[in-house]
Amino acid sequence: IWWYMYKIILAVLISAMPLIGLANEVEDNEPIFSKVEIDKSVYGCVPGRSIWLDHSDMIISCLKKEYAVSDAILNRRYNRMISSFNWDMKTSADERTKVRLNSLRKAQRQWIVFRDSECKFVEADEKNEGGEISRYMCLVSATYERANKLSEYLNCPIVFVCPLAAG
């Protein structure tokens, strides 16, 4: 009975981990996530390597939820940048704005290919469920880090070096 109760409690804790991480970050401002916050969201789903095999499905489920949250944050920030460029094009359709908009789109597509390749590489280093866990840990970390980079662009304090600056 003790072992059964342990499994139930662990399942509840692991499934609630994304709620402990960065899952509630859906504000209008664009905060930068610290390395500690990113690690907390990633490693919060992984109670310890020694019990991966017993609970790998729960860990993967938790990491998939955290990845969905990080991806939603990234998409929101990317769309804010696209909207900013679209607004600039409506008000002053200059060639530089079009080039910057196309550059952002190209950079984001290339970053996605890089992230996916990098995380596939990480997965190949592990066997069985450990590989999938490692891949999702990589996806979550990389996606939050990219969201941070887009936040830097959105919150750029020095106008003349900011990619969103007009002119």
XYZ file of N, CA and C in Angstrom:
501
model
N 0.834 -1.191 0.000
C 0.000 0.000 0.000
C 0.877 1.253 0.000
N 1.964 1.242 0.757
C 2.837 2.398 0.825
C 3.367 2.773 -0.555
N 3.812 1.757 -1.329
C 4.367 2.001 -2.654
C 3.305 2.588 -3.579
N 2.081 2.117 -3.478
C 0.970 2.614 -4.291
C 0.682 4.084 -3.955
N 0.667 4.413 -2.666
C 0.442 5.804 -2.237
C 1.575 6.705 -2.727
N 2.805 6.205 -2.643
C 3.968 6.951 -3.107
C 3.816 7.299 -4.585
N 3.410 6.322 -5.412
C 3.233 6.545 -6.850
C 2.139 7.572 -7.123
N 1.052 7.535 -6.374
C -0.040 8.483 -6.566
C 0.414 9.891 -6.208
N 1.084 10.046 -5.079
C 1.565 11.360 -4.659
C 2.579 11.900 -5.655
N 3.497 11.059 -6.109
C 4.494 11.491 -7.085
C 3.835 11.893 -8.407
N 2.831 11.162 -8.833
C 2.120 11.489 -10.074
C 1.449 12.859 -9.966
N 0.829 13.136 -8.834
C 0.169 14.422 -8.628
C 1.202 15.546 -8.630
N 2.310 15.349 -7.940
C 3.349 16.376 -7.883
C 3.953 16.652 -9.255
N 4.258 15.609 -10.003
C 4.868 15.789 -11.315
C 3.903 16.458 -12.269
N 2.634 16.086 -12.230
C 1.674 16.703 -13.153
C 1.435 18.178 -12.821
N 1.688 18.582 -11.577
C 1.498 19.977 -11.184
C 2.752 20.820 -11.387
N 3.871 20.223 -11.763
C 5.127 20.955 -11.882
C 5.064 22.139 -12.849
N 4.426 22.030 -14.025
C 4.397 23.216 -14.884
C 3.730 24.413 -14.214
N 2.851 24.157 -13.281
C 2.202 25.246 -12.564
C 3.180 25.946 -11.627
N 4.198 25.223 -11.208
C 5.215 25.790 -10.327
C 6.238 26.575 -11.136
N 6.467 26.173 -12.389
C 7.468 26.801 -13.246
C 7.036 28.171 -13.728
N 7.213 28.424 -14.994
C 6.934 29.729 -15.564
C 5.572 29.765 -16.248
N 4.753 28.766 -15.983
C 3.490 28.603 -16.697
C 2.541 29.782 -16.526
N 2.668 30.547 -15.466
C 1.729 31.641 -15.249
C 2.215 32.960 -15.837
N 3.283 32.960 -16.640
C 3.818 34.174 -17.249
C 3.050 34.468 -18.540
N 1.974 35.234 -18.442
C 1.210 35.621 -19.615
C 0.860 37.096 -19.476
N 1.778 37.863 -18.969
C 1.541 39.278 -18.737
C 1.807 40.066 -20.010
N 1.447 41.331 -19.982
C 1.631 42.184 -21.144
C 3.078 42.655 -21.299
N 3.808 42.790 -20.189
C 5.213 43.201 -20.295
C 6.052 41.998 -20.719
N 7.295 42.242 -20.995
C 8.158 41.186 -21.517
C 9.348 40.952 -20.592
N 9.143 40.217 -19.497
C 10.245 39.999 -18.564
C 11.308 39.070 -19.140
N 12.504 39.220 -18.648
C 13.601 38.331 -18.993
C 13.651 37.249 -17.916
N 13.687 35.988 -18.336
C 13.751 34.880 -17.391
C 15.199 34.617 -17.023
N 15.468 34.517 -15.740
C 16.826 34.219 -15.308
C 17.127 32.742 -15.568
N 18.398 32.411 -15.580
C 18.815 31.017 -15.749
C 18.213 30.154 -14.636
N 18.120 30.695 -13.445
C 17.539 29.966 -12.315
C 16.068 29.663 -12.580
N 15.336 30.653 -13.107
C 13.922 30.440 -13.408
C 13.738 29.402 -14.516
N 14.579 29.466 -15.534
C 14.498 28.495 -16.626
C 14.807 27.101 -16.097
N 15.883 26.976 -15.320
C 16.234 25.671 -14.757
C 15.135 25.136 -13.847
N 14.502 26.022 -13.103
C 13.415 25.607 -12.213
C 12.260 25.019 -13.023
N 11.928 25.639 -14.147
C 10.831 25.125 -14.959
C 11.204 23.801 -15.615
N 12.472 23.651 -16.005
C 12.917 22.414 -16.645
C 13.079 21.295 -15.627
N 13.885 21.554 -14.606
C 14.205 20.495 -13.644
C 13.086 20.256 -12.637
N 12.117 21.153 -12.589
C 10.960 20.928 -11.735
C 10.160 19.717 -12.154
N 10.237 19.367 -13.423
C 9.527 18.186 -13.941
C 10.297 16.896 -13.703
N 11.574 16.999 -13.364
C 12.432 15.820 -13.266
C 12.862 15.632 -11.813
N 12.186 14.729 -11.090
C 12.487 14.574 -9.663
C 13.871 14.015 -9.374
N 14.446 13.256 -10.255
C 15.782 12.709 -10.056
C 16.053 11.634 -11.079
N 17.254 11.627 -11.594
C 17.589 10.688 -12.670
C 17.382 9.236 -12.261
N 17.539 8.916 -11.008
C 17.428 7.527 -10.570
C 16.012 6.970 -10.698
N 15.005 7.847 -10.765
C 13.636 7.332 -10.884
C 13.009 7.670 -12.235
N 13.836 8.036 -13.239
C 13.315 8.337 -14.571
C 12.526 7.169 -15.138
N 13.067 5.973 -15.037
C 12.428 4.827 -15.675
C 11.071 4.512 -15.070
N 10.931 4.662 -13.774
C 9.648 4.377 -13.122
C 8.588 5.412 -13.453
N 8.979 6.632 -13.738
C 8.019 7.728 -13.902
C 8.256 8.530 -15.185
N 8.866 7.913 -16.179
C 9.224 8.658 -17.382
C 8.004 9.230 -18.097
N 6.885 8.508 -18.123
C 5.689 9.040 -18.791
C 5.197 10.317 -18.125
N 5.221 10.350 -16.804
C 4.781 11.544 -16.081
C 5.754 12.703 -16.296
N 7.035 12.395 -16.309
C 8.047 13.430 -16.518
C 7.908 14.021 -17.916
N 7.748 13.160 -18.911
C 7.591 13.621 -20.289
C 6.324 14.457 -20.423
N 5.256 14.036 -19.798
C 4.005 14.796 -19.834
C 4.194 16.191 -19.232
N 4.873 16.258 -18.106
C 5.145 17.537 -17.445
C 5.997 18.432 -18.342
N 7.055 17.859 -18.941
C 7.930 18.645 -19.811
C 7.196 19.112 -21.067
N 6.305 18.295 -21.586
C 5.513 18.707 -22.765
C 4.621 19.896 -22.417
N 4.050 19.876 -21.216
C 3.216 21.012 -20.784
C 4.071 22.268 -20.644
N 5.231 22.140 -20.037
C 6.113 23.296 -19.857
C 6.617 23.791 -21.211
N 6.866 22.878 -22.134
C 7.274 23.274 -23.483
C 6.149 24.050 -24.178
N 4.919 23.588 -24.022
C 3.778 24.300 -24.628
C 3.683 25.720 -24.080
N 3.934 25.882 -22.790
C 3.903 27.215 -22.176
C 5.034 28.075 -22.739
N 6.241 27.528 -22.781
C 7.383 28.306 -23.288
C 7.171 28.674 -24.755
N 6.613 27.769 -25.524
C 6.349 28.046 -26.934
C 5.280 29.128 -27.103
N 4.265 29.107 -26.253
C 3.223 30.146 -26.316
C 3.805 31.521 -25.987
N 4.681 31.584 -24.991
C 5.335 32.848 -24.629
C 6.202 33.331 -25.797
N 6.986 32.420 -26.365
C 7.824 32.779 -27.509
C 6.972 33.285 -28.669
N 5.902 32.587 -28.983
C 5.039 33.001 -30.097
C 4.413 34.364 -29.850
N 4.015 34.623 -28.603
C 3.428 35.920 -28.289
C 4.448 37.036 -28.505
N 5.670 36.811 -28.082
C 6.719 37.827 -28.248
C 7.073 38.013 -29.721
N 7.166 36.924 -30.451
C 7.447 37.012 -31.885
C 6.330 37.782 -32.593
N 5.097 37.473 -32.270
C 3.965 38.163 -32.899
C 3.931 39.649 -32.545
N 4.365 40.007 -31.331
C 4.471 41.429 -30.972
C 5.508 42.131 -31.843
N 6.605 41.433 -32.117
C 7.624 42.031 -32.982
C 7.090 42.185 -34.408
N 6.433 41.153 -34.912
C 5.856 41.219 -36.258
C 4.839 42.355 -36.327
N 4.007 42.482 -35.303
C 3.011 43.561 -35.268
C 3.667 44.929 -35.299
N 4.776 45.055 -34.595
C 5.500 46.324 -34.581
C 5.985 46.678 -35.988
N 6.540 45.702 -36.681
C 6.987 45.951 -38.051
C 5.806 46.238 -38.970
N 4.720 45.509 -38.801
C 3.533 45.752 -39.636
C 2.996 47.166 -39.410
N 3.028 47.632 -38.161
C 2.581 48.989 -37.860
C 3.496 50.006 -38.546
N 4.796 49.779 -38.466
C 5.752 50.670 -39.132
C 5.492 50.722 -40.631
N 5.157 49.578 -41.216
C 4.919 49.544 -42.654
C 3.636 50.282 -43.029
N 2.649 50.260 -42.147
C 1.407 50.993 -42.411
C 1.623 52.500 -42.331
N 2.460 52.915 -41.396
C 2.658 54.342 -41.183
C 3.734 54.931 -42.092
N 4.764 54.145 -42.395
C 5.833 54.642 -43.285
C 6.466 53.452 -43.992
N 5.861 53.012 -45.039
C 6.290 51.800 -45.748
C 7.641 51.983 -46.426
N 8.691 52.045 -45.614
C 10.023 52.189 -46.203
C 10.659 50.817 -46.431
N 11.645 50.782 -47.268
C 12.302 49.524 -47.653
C 13.027 48.886 -46.472
N 13.593 49.706 -45.607
C 14.342 49.179 -44.445
C 13.431 48.364 -43.538
N 12.198 48.803 -43.314
C 11.261 48.076 -42.470
C 10.930 46.722 -43.092
N 10.726 46.697 -44.404
C 10.439 45.431 -45.084
C 11.615 44.464 -44.967
N 12.809 44.976 -45.132
C 14.004 44.136 -45.028
C 14.123 43.586 -43.608
N 13.916 44.424 -42.610
C 14.014 43.987 -41.212
C 12.934 42.960 -40.882
N 11.729 43.162 -41.378
C 10.641 42.205 -41.162
C 10.992 40.856 -41.774
N 11.456 40.864 -43.001
C 11.850 39.615 -43.656
C 13.044 38.964 -42.967
N 13.968 39.781 -42.469
C 15.121 39.250 -41.731
C 14.688 38.575 -40.444
N 13.738 39.184 -39.739
C 13.220 38.576 -38.504
C 12.564 37.239 -38.807
N 11.721 37.198 -39.821
C 11.048 35.943 -40.184
C 12.067 34.855 -40.534
N 13.061 35.222 -41.328
C 14.095 34.263 -41.728
C 14.900 33.790 -40.514
N 15.274 34.729 -39.649
C 16.044 34.373 -38.447
C 15.250 33.426 -37.548
N 13.967 33.689 -37.390
C 13.145 32.834 -36.526
C 13.021 31.430 -37.116
N 12.809 31.330 -38.422
C 12.729 30.003 -39.058
C 14.048 29.257 -38.904
N 15.166 29.956 -39.089
C 16.480 29.322 -38.945
C 16.739 28.924 -37.498
N 16.295 29.749 -36.559
C 16.479 29.413 -35.151
C 15.699 28.142 -34.807
N 14.485 28.007 -35.320
C 13.674 26.812 -35.048
C 14.382 25.558 -35.571
N 14.941 25.642 -36.770
C 15.679 24.505 -37.325
C 16.878 24.180 -36.431
N 17.620 25.222 -36.014
C 18.771 25.003 -35.128
C 18.339 24.366 -33.813
N 17.303 24.931 -33.156
C 16.836 24.405 -31.869
C 16.440 22.939 -31.995
N 15.660 22.628 -33.018
C 15.195 21.253 -33.192
C 16.358 20.303 -33.455
N 17.337 20.736 -34.242
C 18.519 19.900 -34.520
C 19.353 19.698 -33.262
N 19.551 20.781 -32.523
C 20.317 20.711 -31.274
C 19.662 19.752 -30.286
N 18.358 19.845 -30.151
C 17.652 18.998 -29.185
C 17.570 17.555 -29.665
N 17.544 17.350 -30.962
C 17.604 15.992 -31.508
C 18.966 15.374 -31.203
N 20.021 16.186 -31.303
C 21.366 15.737 -30.952
C 21.428 15.316 -29.488
N 20.842 16.119 -28.610
C 20.822 15.807 -27.177
C 20.068 14.492 -26.938
N 18.965 14.311 -27.647
C 18.162 13.094 -27.495
C 18.952 11.861 -27.928
N 19.747 11.980 -28.981
C 20.494 10.842 -29.508
C 21.543 10.342 -28.531
N 21.919 11.184 -27.579
C 22.931 10.812 -26.601
C 22.362 9.904 -25.510
N 21.067 9.850 -25.380
C 20.419 9.059 -24.346
C 19.715 7.857 -24.968
N 19.371 6.877 -24.158
C 18.645 5.711 -24.643
C 17.243 5.699 -24.028
N 16.306 5.104 -24.752
C 14.931 4.891 -24.294
C 14.239 6.205 -23.926
N 13.501 6.190 -22.807
C 12.756 7.376 -22.387
C 13.679 8.517 -21.983
N 14.885 8.179 -21.545
C 15.834 9.216 -21.151
C 16.133 10.175 -22.283
N 16.152 9.665 -23.509
C 16.390 10.519 -24.666
C 15.267 11.505 -24.884
N 14.030 11.039 -24.761
C 12.889 11.927 -24.945
C 12.835 12.976 -23.832
N 13.152 12.564 -22.624
C 13.203 13.514 -21.505
C 14.263 14.571 -21.778
N 15.444 14.142 -22.205
C 16.525 15.086 -22.500
C 16.133 16.047 -23.613
N 15.453 15.532 -24.642
C 15.040 16.386 -25.755
C 14.060 17.454 -25.283
N 13.077 17.062 -24.468
C 12.110 18.060 -24.003
C 12.742 19.053 -23.036
N 13.706 18.604 -22.237
C 14.419 19.541 -21.365
C 15.147 20.573 -22.226
N 15.750 20.119 -23.305
C 16.444 21.012 -24.237
C 15.462 21.976 -24.900
N 14.325 21.461 -25.366
C 13.323 22.307 -26.029
C 12.821 23.412 -25.111
N 12.542 23.054 -23.862
C 12.035 24.048 -22.914
C 13.081 25.121 -22.663
N 14.306 24.720 -22.359
C 15.375 25.690 -22.080
C 15.633 26.594 -23.274
N 15.790 26.001 -24.454
C 16.096 26.785 -25.650
C 14.967 27.750 -25.990
N 13.736 27.312 -25.810
C 12.598 28.164 -26.157
C 12.491 29.346 -25.205
N 12.700 29.121 -23.908
C 12.710 30.255 -22.975
C 13.872 31.203 -23.279
N 15.028 30.660 -23.635
C 16.169 31.518 -23.952
C 15.892 32.372 -25.187
N 15.233 31.801 -26.189
C 14.872 32.579 -27.378
C 13.825 33.636 -27.026
N 12.879 33.276 -26.168
C 11.888 34.259 -25.709
C 12.597 35.419 -25.015
N 13.650 35.118 -24.250
C 14.446 36.172 -23.619
C 15.068 37.096 -24.662
N 15.609 36.507 -25.729
C 16.248 37.318 -26.762
C 15.220 38.241 -27.419
N 14.032 37.729 -27.702
C 12.993 38.576 -28.291
C 12.559 39.657 -27.313
N 12.551 39.351 -26.012
C 12.234 40.368 -25.001
C 13.268 41.475 -25.002
N 14.533 41.107 -25.172
C 15.582 42.127 -25.252
C 15.307 43.068 -26.417
N 14.877 42.522 -27.543
C 14.552 43.363 -28.691
C 13.337 44.243 -28.406
N 12.328 43.665 -27.756
C 11.105 44.418 -27.462
C 11.332 45.510 -26.422
N 12.211 45.258 -25.457
C 12.464 46.191 -24.357
C 13.757 46.971 -24.551
N 14.241 47.044 -25.737
C 15.538 47.635 -26.040
C 15.638 49.070 -25.503
N 16.573 49.340 -24.579
C 16.684 50.680 -23.992
C 17.493 51.660 -24.839
N 18.310 51.155 -25.756
C 19.176 52.023 -26.561
C 18.628 52.029 -27.989
N 17.902 53.063 -28.311
C 17.121 53.107 -29.550
C 17.967 52.866 -30.805
N 19.129 53.470 -30.900
C 19.881 53.365 -32.157
C 20.477 51.977 -32.406
N 20.497 51.091 -31.419
C 20.958 49.714 -31.650
C 19.818 48.707 -31.559
N 18.609 49.190 -31.434
C 17.443 48.328 -31.260
C 16.866 47.924 -32.620
N 16.662 46.632 -32.878
C 16.130 46.221 -34.169
C 14.716 46.732 -34.442
N 13.980 47.104 -33.414
C 12.619 47.614 -33.617
C 12.573 49.126 -33.772
N 13.708 49.792 -33.607
C 13.727 51.248 -33.727
C 13.383 51.668 -35.153
N 12.553 52.665 -35.244
C 12.167 53.175 -36.570
C 13.312 53.953 -37.183
N 13.391 53.888 -38.491
C 14.353 54.719 -39.209
C 15.654 54.060 -39.479
